[in-house]
XYZ file of N, CA and C in Angstrom:
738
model
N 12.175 39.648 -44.203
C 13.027 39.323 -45.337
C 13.734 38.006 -45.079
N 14.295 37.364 -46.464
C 15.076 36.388 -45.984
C 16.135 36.351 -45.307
N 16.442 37.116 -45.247
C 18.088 37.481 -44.074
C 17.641 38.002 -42.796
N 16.600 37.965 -42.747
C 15.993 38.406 -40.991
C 15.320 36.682 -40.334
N 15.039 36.140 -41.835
C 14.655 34.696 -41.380
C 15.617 33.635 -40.889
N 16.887 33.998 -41.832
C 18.141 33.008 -41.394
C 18.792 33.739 -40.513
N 18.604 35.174 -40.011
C 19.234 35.551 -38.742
C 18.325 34.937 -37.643
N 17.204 34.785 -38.165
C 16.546 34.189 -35.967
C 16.843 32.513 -36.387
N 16.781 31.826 -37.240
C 16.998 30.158 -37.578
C 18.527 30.313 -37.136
N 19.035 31.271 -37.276
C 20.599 31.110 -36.317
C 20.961 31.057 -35.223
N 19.779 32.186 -34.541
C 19.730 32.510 -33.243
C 19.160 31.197 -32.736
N 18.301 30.803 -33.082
C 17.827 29.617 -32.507
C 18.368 28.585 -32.620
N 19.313 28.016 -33.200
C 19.876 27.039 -33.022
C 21.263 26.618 -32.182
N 21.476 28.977 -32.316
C 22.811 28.923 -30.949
C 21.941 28.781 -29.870
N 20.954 29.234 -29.890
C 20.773 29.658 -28.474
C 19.379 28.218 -27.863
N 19.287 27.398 -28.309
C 18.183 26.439 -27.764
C 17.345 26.854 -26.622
N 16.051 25.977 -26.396
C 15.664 26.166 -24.933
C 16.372 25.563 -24.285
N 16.240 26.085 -22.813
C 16.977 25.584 -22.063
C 16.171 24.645 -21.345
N 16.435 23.493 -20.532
C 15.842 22.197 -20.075
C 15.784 22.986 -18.323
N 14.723 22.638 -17.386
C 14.694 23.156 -16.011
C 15.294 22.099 -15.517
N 15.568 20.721 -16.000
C 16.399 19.805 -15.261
C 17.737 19.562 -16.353
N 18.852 19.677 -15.884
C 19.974 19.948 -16.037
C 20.307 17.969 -16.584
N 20.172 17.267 -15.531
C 19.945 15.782 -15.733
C 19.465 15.445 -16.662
N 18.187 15.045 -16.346
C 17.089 14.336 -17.768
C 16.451 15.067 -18.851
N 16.835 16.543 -18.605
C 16.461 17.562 -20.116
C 15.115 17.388 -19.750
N 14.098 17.460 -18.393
C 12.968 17.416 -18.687
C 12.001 16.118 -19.214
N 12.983 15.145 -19.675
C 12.317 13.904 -19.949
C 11.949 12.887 -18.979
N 12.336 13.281 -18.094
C 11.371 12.166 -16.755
C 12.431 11.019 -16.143
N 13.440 10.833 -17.357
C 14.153 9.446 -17.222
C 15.615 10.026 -17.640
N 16.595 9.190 -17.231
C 17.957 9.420 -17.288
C 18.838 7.797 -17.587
N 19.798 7.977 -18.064
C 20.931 6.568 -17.890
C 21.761 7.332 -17.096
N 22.404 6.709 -16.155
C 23.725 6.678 -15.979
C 25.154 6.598 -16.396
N 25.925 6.951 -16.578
C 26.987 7.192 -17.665
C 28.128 6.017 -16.449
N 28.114 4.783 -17.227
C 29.109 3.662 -16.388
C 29.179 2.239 -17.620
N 30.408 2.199 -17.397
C 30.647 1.406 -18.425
C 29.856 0.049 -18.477
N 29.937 -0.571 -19.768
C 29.631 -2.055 -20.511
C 29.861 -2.936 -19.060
N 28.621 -3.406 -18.650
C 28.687 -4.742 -18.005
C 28.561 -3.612 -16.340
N 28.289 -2.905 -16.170
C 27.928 -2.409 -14.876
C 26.399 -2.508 -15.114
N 25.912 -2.844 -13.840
C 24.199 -3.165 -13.283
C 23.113 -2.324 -14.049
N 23.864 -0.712 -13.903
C 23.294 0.283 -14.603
C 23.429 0.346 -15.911
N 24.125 0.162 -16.578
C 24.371 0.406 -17.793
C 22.931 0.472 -19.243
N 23.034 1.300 -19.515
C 21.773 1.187 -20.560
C 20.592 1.032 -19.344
N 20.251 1.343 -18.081
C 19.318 1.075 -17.633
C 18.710 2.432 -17.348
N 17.090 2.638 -17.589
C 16.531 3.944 -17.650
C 15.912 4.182 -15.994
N 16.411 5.633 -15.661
C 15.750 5.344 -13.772
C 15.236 7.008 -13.909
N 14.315 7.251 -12.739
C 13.315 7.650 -12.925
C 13.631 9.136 -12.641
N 14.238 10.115 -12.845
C 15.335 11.482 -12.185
C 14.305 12.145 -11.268
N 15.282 12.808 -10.139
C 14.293 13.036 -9.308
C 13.810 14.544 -9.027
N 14.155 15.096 -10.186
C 13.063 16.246 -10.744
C 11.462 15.830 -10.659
N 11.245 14.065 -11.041
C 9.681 13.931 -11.253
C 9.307 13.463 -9.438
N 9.915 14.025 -8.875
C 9.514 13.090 -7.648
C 8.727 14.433 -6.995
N 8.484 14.918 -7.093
C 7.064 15.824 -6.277
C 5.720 15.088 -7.178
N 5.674 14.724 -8.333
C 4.877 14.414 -9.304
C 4.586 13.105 -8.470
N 5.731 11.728 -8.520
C 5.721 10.629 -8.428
C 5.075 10.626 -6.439
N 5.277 11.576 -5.796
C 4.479 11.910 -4.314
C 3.323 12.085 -4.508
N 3.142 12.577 -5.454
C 1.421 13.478 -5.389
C 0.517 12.152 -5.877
N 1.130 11.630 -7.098
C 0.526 9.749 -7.267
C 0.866 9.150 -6.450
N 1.252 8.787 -5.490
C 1.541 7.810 -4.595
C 0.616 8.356 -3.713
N 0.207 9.502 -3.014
C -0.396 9.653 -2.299
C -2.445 9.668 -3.028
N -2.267 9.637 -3.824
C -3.642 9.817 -4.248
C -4.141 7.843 -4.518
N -2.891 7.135 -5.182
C -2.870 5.817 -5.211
C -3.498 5.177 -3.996
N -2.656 5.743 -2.815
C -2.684 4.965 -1.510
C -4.016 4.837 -0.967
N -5.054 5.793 -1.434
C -6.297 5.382 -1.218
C -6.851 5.583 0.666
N -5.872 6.533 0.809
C -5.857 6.761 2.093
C -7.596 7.596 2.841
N -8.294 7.225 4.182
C -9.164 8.220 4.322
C -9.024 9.035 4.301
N -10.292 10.039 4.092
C -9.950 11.368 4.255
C -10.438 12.573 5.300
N -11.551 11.834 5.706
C -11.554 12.178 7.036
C -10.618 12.621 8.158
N -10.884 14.226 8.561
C -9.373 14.504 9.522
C -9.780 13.621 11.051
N -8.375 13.824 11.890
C -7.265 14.512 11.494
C -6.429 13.456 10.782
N -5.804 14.213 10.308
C -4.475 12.936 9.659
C -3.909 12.221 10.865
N -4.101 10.700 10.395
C -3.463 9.495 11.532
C -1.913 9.265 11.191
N -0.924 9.409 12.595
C 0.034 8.971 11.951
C 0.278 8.265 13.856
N 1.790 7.987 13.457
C 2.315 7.263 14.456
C 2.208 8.880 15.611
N 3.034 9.917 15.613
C 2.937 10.953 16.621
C 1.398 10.868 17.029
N 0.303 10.546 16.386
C -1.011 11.341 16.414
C -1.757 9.945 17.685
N -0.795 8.744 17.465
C -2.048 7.906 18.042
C -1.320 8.320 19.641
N -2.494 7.397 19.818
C -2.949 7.671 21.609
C -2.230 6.226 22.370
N -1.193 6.531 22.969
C -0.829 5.172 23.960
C -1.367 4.933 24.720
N -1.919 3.591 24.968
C -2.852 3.254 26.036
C -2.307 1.680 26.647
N -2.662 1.421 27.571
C -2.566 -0.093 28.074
C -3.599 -0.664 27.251
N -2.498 -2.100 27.096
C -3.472 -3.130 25.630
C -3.008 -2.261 24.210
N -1.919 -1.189 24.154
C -2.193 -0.897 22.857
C -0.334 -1.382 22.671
N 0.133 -1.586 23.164
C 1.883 -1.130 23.337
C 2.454 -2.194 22.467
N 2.052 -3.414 22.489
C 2.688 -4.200 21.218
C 2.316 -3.885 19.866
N 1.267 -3.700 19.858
C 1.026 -3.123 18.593
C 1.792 -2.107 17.973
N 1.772 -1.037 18.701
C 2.353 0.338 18.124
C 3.432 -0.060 17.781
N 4.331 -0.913 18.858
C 5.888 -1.154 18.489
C 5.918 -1.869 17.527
N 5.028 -3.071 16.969
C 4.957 -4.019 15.917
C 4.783 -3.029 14.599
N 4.091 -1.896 14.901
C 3.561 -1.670 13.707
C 4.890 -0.843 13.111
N 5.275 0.092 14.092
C 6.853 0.566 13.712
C 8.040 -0.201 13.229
N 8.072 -1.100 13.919
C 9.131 -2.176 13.364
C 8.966 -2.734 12.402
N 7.559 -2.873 12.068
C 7.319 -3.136 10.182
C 7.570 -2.176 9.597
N 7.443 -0.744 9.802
C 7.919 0.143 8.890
C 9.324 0.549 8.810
N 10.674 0.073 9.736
C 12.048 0.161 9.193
C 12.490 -0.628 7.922
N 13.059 0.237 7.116
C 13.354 -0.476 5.958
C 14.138 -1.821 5.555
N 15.036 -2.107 6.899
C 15.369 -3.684 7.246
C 14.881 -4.619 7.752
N 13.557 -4.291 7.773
C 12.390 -5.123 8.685
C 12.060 -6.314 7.921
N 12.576 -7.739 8.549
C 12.195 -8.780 7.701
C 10.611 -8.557 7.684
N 9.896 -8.153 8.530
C 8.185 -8.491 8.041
C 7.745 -8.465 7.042
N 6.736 -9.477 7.032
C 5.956 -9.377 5.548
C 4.603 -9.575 5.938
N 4.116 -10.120 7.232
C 2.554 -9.710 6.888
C 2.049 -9.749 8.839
N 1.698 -8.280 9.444
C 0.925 -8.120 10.059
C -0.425 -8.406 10.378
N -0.897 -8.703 11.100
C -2.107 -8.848 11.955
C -2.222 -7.906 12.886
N -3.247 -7.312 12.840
C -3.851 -6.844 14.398
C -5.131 -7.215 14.471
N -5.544 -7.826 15.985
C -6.768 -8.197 15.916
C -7.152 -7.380 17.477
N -8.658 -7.653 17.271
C -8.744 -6.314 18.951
C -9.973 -6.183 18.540
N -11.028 -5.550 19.590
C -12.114 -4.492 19.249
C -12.378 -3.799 18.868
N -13.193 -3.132 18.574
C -13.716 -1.743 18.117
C -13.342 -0.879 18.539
N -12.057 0.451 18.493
C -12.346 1.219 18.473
C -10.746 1.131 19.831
N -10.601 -0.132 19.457
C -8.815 0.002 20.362
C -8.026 0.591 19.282
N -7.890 1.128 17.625
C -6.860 1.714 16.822
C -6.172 1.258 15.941
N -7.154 -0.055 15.879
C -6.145 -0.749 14.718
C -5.971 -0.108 13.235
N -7.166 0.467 12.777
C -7.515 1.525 11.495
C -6.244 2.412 11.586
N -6.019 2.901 12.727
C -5.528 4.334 13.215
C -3.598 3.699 12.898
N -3.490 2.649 13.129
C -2.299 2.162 12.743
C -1.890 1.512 11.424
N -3.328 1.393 10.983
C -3.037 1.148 9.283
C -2.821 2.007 8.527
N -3.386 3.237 8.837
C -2.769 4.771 8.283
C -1.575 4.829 8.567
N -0.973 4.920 9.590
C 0.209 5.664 10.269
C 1.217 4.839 9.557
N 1.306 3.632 9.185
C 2.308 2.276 8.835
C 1.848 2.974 7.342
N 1.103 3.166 6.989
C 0.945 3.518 5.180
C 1.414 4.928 5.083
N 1.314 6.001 5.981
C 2.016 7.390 5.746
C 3.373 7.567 5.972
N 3.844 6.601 6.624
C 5.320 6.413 7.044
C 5.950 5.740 5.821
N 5.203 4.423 5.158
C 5.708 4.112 3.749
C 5.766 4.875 3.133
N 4.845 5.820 2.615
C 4.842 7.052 1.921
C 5.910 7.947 1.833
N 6.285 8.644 3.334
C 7.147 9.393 3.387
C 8.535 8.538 3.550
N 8.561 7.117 2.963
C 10.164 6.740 2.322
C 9.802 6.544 1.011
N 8.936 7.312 0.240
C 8.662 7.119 -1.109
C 8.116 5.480 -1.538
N 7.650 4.957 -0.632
C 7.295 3.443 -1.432
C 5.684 3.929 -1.562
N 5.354 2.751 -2.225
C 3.830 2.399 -3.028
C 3.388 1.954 -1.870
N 2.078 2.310 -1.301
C 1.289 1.212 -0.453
C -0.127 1.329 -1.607
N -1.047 0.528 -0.974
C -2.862 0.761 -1.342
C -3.491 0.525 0.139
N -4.446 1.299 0.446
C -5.290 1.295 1.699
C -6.632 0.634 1.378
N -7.439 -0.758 1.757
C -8.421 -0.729 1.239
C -9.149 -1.374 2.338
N -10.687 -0.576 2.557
C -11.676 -1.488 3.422
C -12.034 -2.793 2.819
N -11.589 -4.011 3.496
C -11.908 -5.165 2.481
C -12.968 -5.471 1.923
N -14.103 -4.971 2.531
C -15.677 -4.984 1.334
C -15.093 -4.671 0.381
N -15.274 -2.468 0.532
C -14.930 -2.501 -0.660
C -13.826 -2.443 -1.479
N -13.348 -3.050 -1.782
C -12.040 -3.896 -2.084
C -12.838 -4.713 -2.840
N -13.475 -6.007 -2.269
C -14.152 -7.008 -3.051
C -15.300 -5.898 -3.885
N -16.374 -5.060 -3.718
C -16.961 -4.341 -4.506
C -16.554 -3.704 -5.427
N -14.985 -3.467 -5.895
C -14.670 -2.933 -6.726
C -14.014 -3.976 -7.686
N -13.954 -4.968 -6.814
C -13.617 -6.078 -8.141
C -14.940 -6.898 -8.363
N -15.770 -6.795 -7.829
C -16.787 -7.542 -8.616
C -17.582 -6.473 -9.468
N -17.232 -5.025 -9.497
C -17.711 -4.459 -10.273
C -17.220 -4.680 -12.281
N -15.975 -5.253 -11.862
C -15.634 -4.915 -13.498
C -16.726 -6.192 -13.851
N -16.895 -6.954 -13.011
C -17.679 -8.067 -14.423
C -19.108 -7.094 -14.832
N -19.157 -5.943 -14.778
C -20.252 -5.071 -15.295
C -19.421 -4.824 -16.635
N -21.059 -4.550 -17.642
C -20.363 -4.313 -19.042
C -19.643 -3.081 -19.252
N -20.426 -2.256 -18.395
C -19.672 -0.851 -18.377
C -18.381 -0.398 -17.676
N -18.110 -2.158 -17.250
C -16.734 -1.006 -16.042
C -15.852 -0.294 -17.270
N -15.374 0.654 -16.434
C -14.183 1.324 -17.002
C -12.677 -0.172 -16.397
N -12.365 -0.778 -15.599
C -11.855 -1.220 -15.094
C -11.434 -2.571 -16.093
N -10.619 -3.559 -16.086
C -9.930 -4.596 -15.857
C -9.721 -6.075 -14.829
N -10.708 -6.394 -14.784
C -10.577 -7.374 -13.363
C -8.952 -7.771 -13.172
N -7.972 -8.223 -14.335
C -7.277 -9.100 -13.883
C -5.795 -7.838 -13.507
N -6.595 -6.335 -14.493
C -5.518 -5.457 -14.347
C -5.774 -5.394 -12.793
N -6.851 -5.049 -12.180
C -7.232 -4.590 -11.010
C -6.563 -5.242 -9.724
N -6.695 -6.862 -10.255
C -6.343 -8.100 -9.140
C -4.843 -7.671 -9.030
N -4.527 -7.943 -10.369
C -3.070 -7.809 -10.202
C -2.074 -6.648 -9.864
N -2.807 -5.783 -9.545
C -2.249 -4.208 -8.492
C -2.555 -4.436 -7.311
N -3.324 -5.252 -7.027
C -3.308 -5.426 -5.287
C -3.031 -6.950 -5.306
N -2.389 -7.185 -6.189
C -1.168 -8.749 -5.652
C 0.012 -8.210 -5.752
N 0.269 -7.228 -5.944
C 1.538 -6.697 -6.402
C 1.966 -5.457 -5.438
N 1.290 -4.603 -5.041
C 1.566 -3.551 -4.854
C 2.551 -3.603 -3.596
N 3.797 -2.740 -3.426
C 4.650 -2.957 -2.510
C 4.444 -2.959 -1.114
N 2.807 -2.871 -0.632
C 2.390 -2.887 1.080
C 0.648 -2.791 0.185
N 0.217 -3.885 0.888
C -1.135 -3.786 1.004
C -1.471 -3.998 2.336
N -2.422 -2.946 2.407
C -3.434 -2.496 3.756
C -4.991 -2.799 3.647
N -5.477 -4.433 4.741
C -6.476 -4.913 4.692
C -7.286 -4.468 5.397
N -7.978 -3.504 5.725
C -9.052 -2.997 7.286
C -10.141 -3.469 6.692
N -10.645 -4.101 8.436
C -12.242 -4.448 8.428
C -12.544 -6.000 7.604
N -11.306 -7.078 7.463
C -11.631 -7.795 7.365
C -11.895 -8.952 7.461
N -12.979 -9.573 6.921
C -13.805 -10.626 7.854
C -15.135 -10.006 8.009
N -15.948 -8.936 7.449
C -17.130 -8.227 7.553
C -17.828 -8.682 6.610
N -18.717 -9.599 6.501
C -19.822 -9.686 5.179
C -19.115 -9.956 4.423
N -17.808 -10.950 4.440
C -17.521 -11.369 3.175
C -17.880 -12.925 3.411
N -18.704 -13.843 3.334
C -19.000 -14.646 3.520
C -19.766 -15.475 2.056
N -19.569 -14.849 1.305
C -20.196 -15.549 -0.234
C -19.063 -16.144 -0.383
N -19.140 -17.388 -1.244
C -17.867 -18.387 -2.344
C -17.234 -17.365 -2.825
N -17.882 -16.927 -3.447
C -16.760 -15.957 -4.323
C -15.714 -14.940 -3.707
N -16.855 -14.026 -2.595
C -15.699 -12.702 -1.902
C -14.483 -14.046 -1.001
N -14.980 -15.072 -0.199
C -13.969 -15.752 0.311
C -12.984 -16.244 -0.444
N -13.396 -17.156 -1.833
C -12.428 -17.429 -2.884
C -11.292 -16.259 -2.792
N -11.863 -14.900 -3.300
C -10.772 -14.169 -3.469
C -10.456 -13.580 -2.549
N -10.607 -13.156 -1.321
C -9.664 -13.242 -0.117
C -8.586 -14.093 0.183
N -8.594 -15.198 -0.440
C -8.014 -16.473 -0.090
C -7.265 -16.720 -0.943
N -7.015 -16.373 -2.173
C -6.401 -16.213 -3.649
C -5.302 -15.261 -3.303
N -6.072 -13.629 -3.191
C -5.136 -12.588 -2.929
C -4.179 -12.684 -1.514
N -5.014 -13.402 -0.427
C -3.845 -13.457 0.452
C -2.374 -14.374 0.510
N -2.915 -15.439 0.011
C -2.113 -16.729 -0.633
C -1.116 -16.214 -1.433
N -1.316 -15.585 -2.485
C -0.560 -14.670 -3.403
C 0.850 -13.741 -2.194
N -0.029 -13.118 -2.126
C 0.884 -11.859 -1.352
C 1.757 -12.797 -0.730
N 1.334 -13.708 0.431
C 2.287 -14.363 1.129
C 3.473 -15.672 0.218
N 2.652 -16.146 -0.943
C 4.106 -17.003 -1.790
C 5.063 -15.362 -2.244
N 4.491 -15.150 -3.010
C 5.730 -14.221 -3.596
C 6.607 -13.081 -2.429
N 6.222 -13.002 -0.747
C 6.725 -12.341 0.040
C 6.502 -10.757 0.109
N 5.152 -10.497 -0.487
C 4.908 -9.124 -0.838
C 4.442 -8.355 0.812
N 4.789 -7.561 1.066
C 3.677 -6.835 2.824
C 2.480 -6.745 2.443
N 1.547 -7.265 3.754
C 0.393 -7.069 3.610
C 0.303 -6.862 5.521
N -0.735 -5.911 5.451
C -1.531 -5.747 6.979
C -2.348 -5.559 6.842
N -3.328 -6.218 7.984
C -4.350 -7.078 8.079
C -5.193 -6.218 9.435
N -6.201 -5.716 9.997
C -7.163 -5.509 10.827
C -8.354 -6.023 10.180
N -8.105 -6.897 11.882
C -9.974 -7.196 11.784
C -10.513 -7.460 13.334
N -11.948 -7.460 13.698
C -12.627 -7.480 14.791
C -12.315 -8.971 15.034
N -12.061 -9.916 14.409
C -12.653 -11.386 14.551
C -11.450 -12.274 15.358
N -11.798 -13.450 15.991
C -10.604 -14.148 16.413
C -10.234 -15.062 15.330
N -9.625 -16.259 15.343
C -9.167 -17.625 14.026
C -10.805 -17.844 14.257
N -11.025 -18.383 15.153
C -12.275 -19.159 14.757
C -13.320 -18.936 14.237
N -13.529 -17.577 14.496
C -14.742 -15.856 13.722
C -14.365 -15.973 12.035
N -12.514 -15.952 11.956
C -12.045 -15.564 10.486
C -12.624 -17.215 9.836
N -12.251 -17.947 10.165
C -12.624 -19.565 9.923
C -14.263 -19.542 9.465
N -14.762 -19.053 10.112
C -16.299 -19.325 9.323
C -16.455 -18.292 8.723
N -16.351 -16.848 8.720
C -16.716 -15.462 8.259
C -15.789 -15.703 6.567
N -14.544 -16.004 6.885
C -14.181 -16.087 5.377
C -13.540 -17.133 4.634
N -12.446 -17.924 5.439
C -12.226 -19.033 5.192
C -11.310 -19.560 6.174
N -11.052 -21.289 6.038
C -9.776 -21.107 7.010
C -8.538 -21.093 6.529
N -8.199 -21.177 5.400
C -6.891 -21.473 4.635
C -6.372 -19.572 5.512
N -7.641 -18.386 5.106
C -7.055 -17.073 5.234
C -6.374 -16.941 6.920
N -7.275 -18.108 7.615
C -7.058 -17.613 8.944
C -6.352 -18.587 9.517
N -5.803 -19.609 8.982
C -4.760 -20.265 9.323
C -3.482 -19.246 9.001
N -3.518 -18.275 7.884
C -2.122 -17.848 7.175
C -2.499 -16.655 7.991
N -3.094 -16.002 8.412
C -3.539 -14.355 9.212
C -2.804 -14.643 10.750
N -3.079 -15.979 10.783
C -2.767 -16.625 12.671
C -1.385 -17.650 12.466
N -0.489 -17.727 11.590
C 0.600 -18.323 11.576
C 1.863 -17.540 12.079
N 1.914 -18.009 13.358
C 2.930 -17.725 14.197
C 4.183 -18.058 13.897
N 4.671 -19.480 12.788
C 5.799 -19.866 12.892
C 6.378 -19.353 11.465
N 6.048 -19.001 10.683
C 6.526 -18.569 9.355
C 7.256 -16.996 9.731
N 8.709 -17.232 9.153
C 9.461 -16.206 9.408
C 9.277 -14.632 8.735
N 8.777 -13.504 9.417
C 8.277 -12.240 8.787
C 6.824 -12.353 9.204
N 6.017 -13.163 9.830
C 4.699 -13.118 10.236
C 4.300 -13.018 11.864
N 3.840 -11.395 11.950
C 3.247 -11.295 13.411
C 1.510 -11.149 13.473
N 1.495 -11.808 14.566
C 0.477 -11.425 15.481
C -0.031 -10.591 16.390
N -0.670 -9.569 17.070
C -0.751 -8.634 17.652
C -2.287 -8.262 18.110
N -2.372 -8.383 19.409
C -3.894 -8.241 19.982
C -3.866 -7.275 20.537
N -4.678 -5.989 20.472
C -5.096 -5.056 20.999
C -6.332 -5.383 21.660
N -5.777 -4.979 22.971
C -6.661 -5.327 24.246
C -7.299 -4.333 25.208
N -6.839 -3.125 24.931
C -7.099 -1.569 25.575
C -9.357 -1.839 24.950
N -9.319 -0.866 25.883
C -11.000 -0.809 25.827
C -11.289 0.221 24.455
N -12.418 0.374 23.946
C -12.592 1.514 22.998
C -12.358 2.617 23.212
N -11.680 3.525 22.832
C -11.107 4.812 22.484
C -12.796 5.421 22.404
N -13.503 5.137 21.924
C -14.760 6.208 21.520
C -16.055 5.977 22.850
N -16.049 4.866 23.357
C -16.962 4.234 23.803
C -16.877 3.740 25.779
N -15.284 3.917 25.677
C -14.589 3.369 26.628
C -15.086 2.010 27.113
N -15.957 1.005 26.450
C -16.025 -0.340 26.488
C -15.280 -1.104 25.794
N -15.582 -2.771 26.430
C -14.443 -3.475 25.805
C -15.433 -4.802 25.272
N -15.008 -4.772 23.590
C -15.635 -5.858 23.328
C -15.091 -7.185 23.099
């Protein structure tokens, strides 16, 4: 009847749903309540109801292997030849750490991979953005959009790994030796380092290996000792898998 209809249109308007976040009502985003001319004011930030959500993308983003076991800093193996590194690689991950762009250079199988994880799971667990990428494919996924079918964006693509708050380079200097993959090695690293973005860098090669393998502009800026926030770091321990030293 109509009086059973305007009794629940009553009920429902005393009684609303209720929101599971008390803050943002469930909408993802919040203002801050601070007056005209404070930093915040009218500014939308992200409530941290969505932050199991905003973990679960960050970790799927990061592009991390998946191969066990999970690499972190507890997990690696201290060895002689490995000890600057480890400490370099930690001291890039405190959040007052002027660094902005790591190197490790070394052999096969001294851990440099094993410390590009551990420096990207440690970003992680302070909630920042990294991307993990083998630098092939890295370049294979951007020379894929010039296909008619990519699903992709070249310049959206470029511009998430010029941007992203820690980029992680492994393996490079491998077969990138065409104009083009060197061009854009040399573009994207150039980039990262004007605007001061983190980037870390493993590769097998010395300056003079990176100098012909990809370019020298990359391996003058990979091997620049005097620019403030830029280390160097040689892992010198023998192979972990192989126990030789290359």
């Amino acid at each position: 009847s109509a009086e059973k209809i305007s009794a629940l249109e009553s009920s429902v308007e005393l009684n609303p749903p209720t929101a599971d976040c008390l803050q943002c009502k469930d909408l993802g985003w919040y203002q801050r309540k601070v007056p005209m001319g404070h930093p915040d004011w009218q500014v939308l930030k992200p409530c941290p109801c969505q932050e199991p959500r905003l973990r679960a993308h960050r970790l799927v983003y990061a592009n991390l292997p998946q191969r066990p076991p999970v690499r972190t800093f507890d997990t690696f193996e201290e060895r002689h030849g490995v000890e600057n590194a480890f400490r370099s690689a930690k001291e890039f991950c405190e959040p007052d750490s002027p660094g902005r762009l790591l190197t490790l250079t070394g052999g096969r199988g001294t851990g440099k991979s094993h410390l590009l994880e551990a420096i990207a799971r440690n970003y992680l667990d302070q909630g920042r953005a990294v991307r993990y990428e083998v630098a092939g494919e890295m370049l294979k996924r951007l020379r894929a959009t010039f296909s008619p079918d990519s699903q992709e964006q070249y310049q959206t693509l470029w511009d998430s790994y010029a941007t992203v708050e820690l980029l992680l380079l492994d393996e490079l200097g491998i077969e990138h030796n065409t104009p083009w993959a060197m061009d854009e090695l040399s573009l994207l690293i150039g980039k990262r380092e004007r605007d001061g973005v983190r980037l870390v860098v493993a590769t097998n090669l010395t300056q003079a290996q990176m100098s012909r393998a990809v370019d020298e502009r990359v391996a003058d800026r990979l091997w620049n000792l005097n620019s403030p926030g830029s280390n160097l770091v040689t892992l010198t321990a023998a192979s972990y898998r192989t126990g030789e030293r290359w």
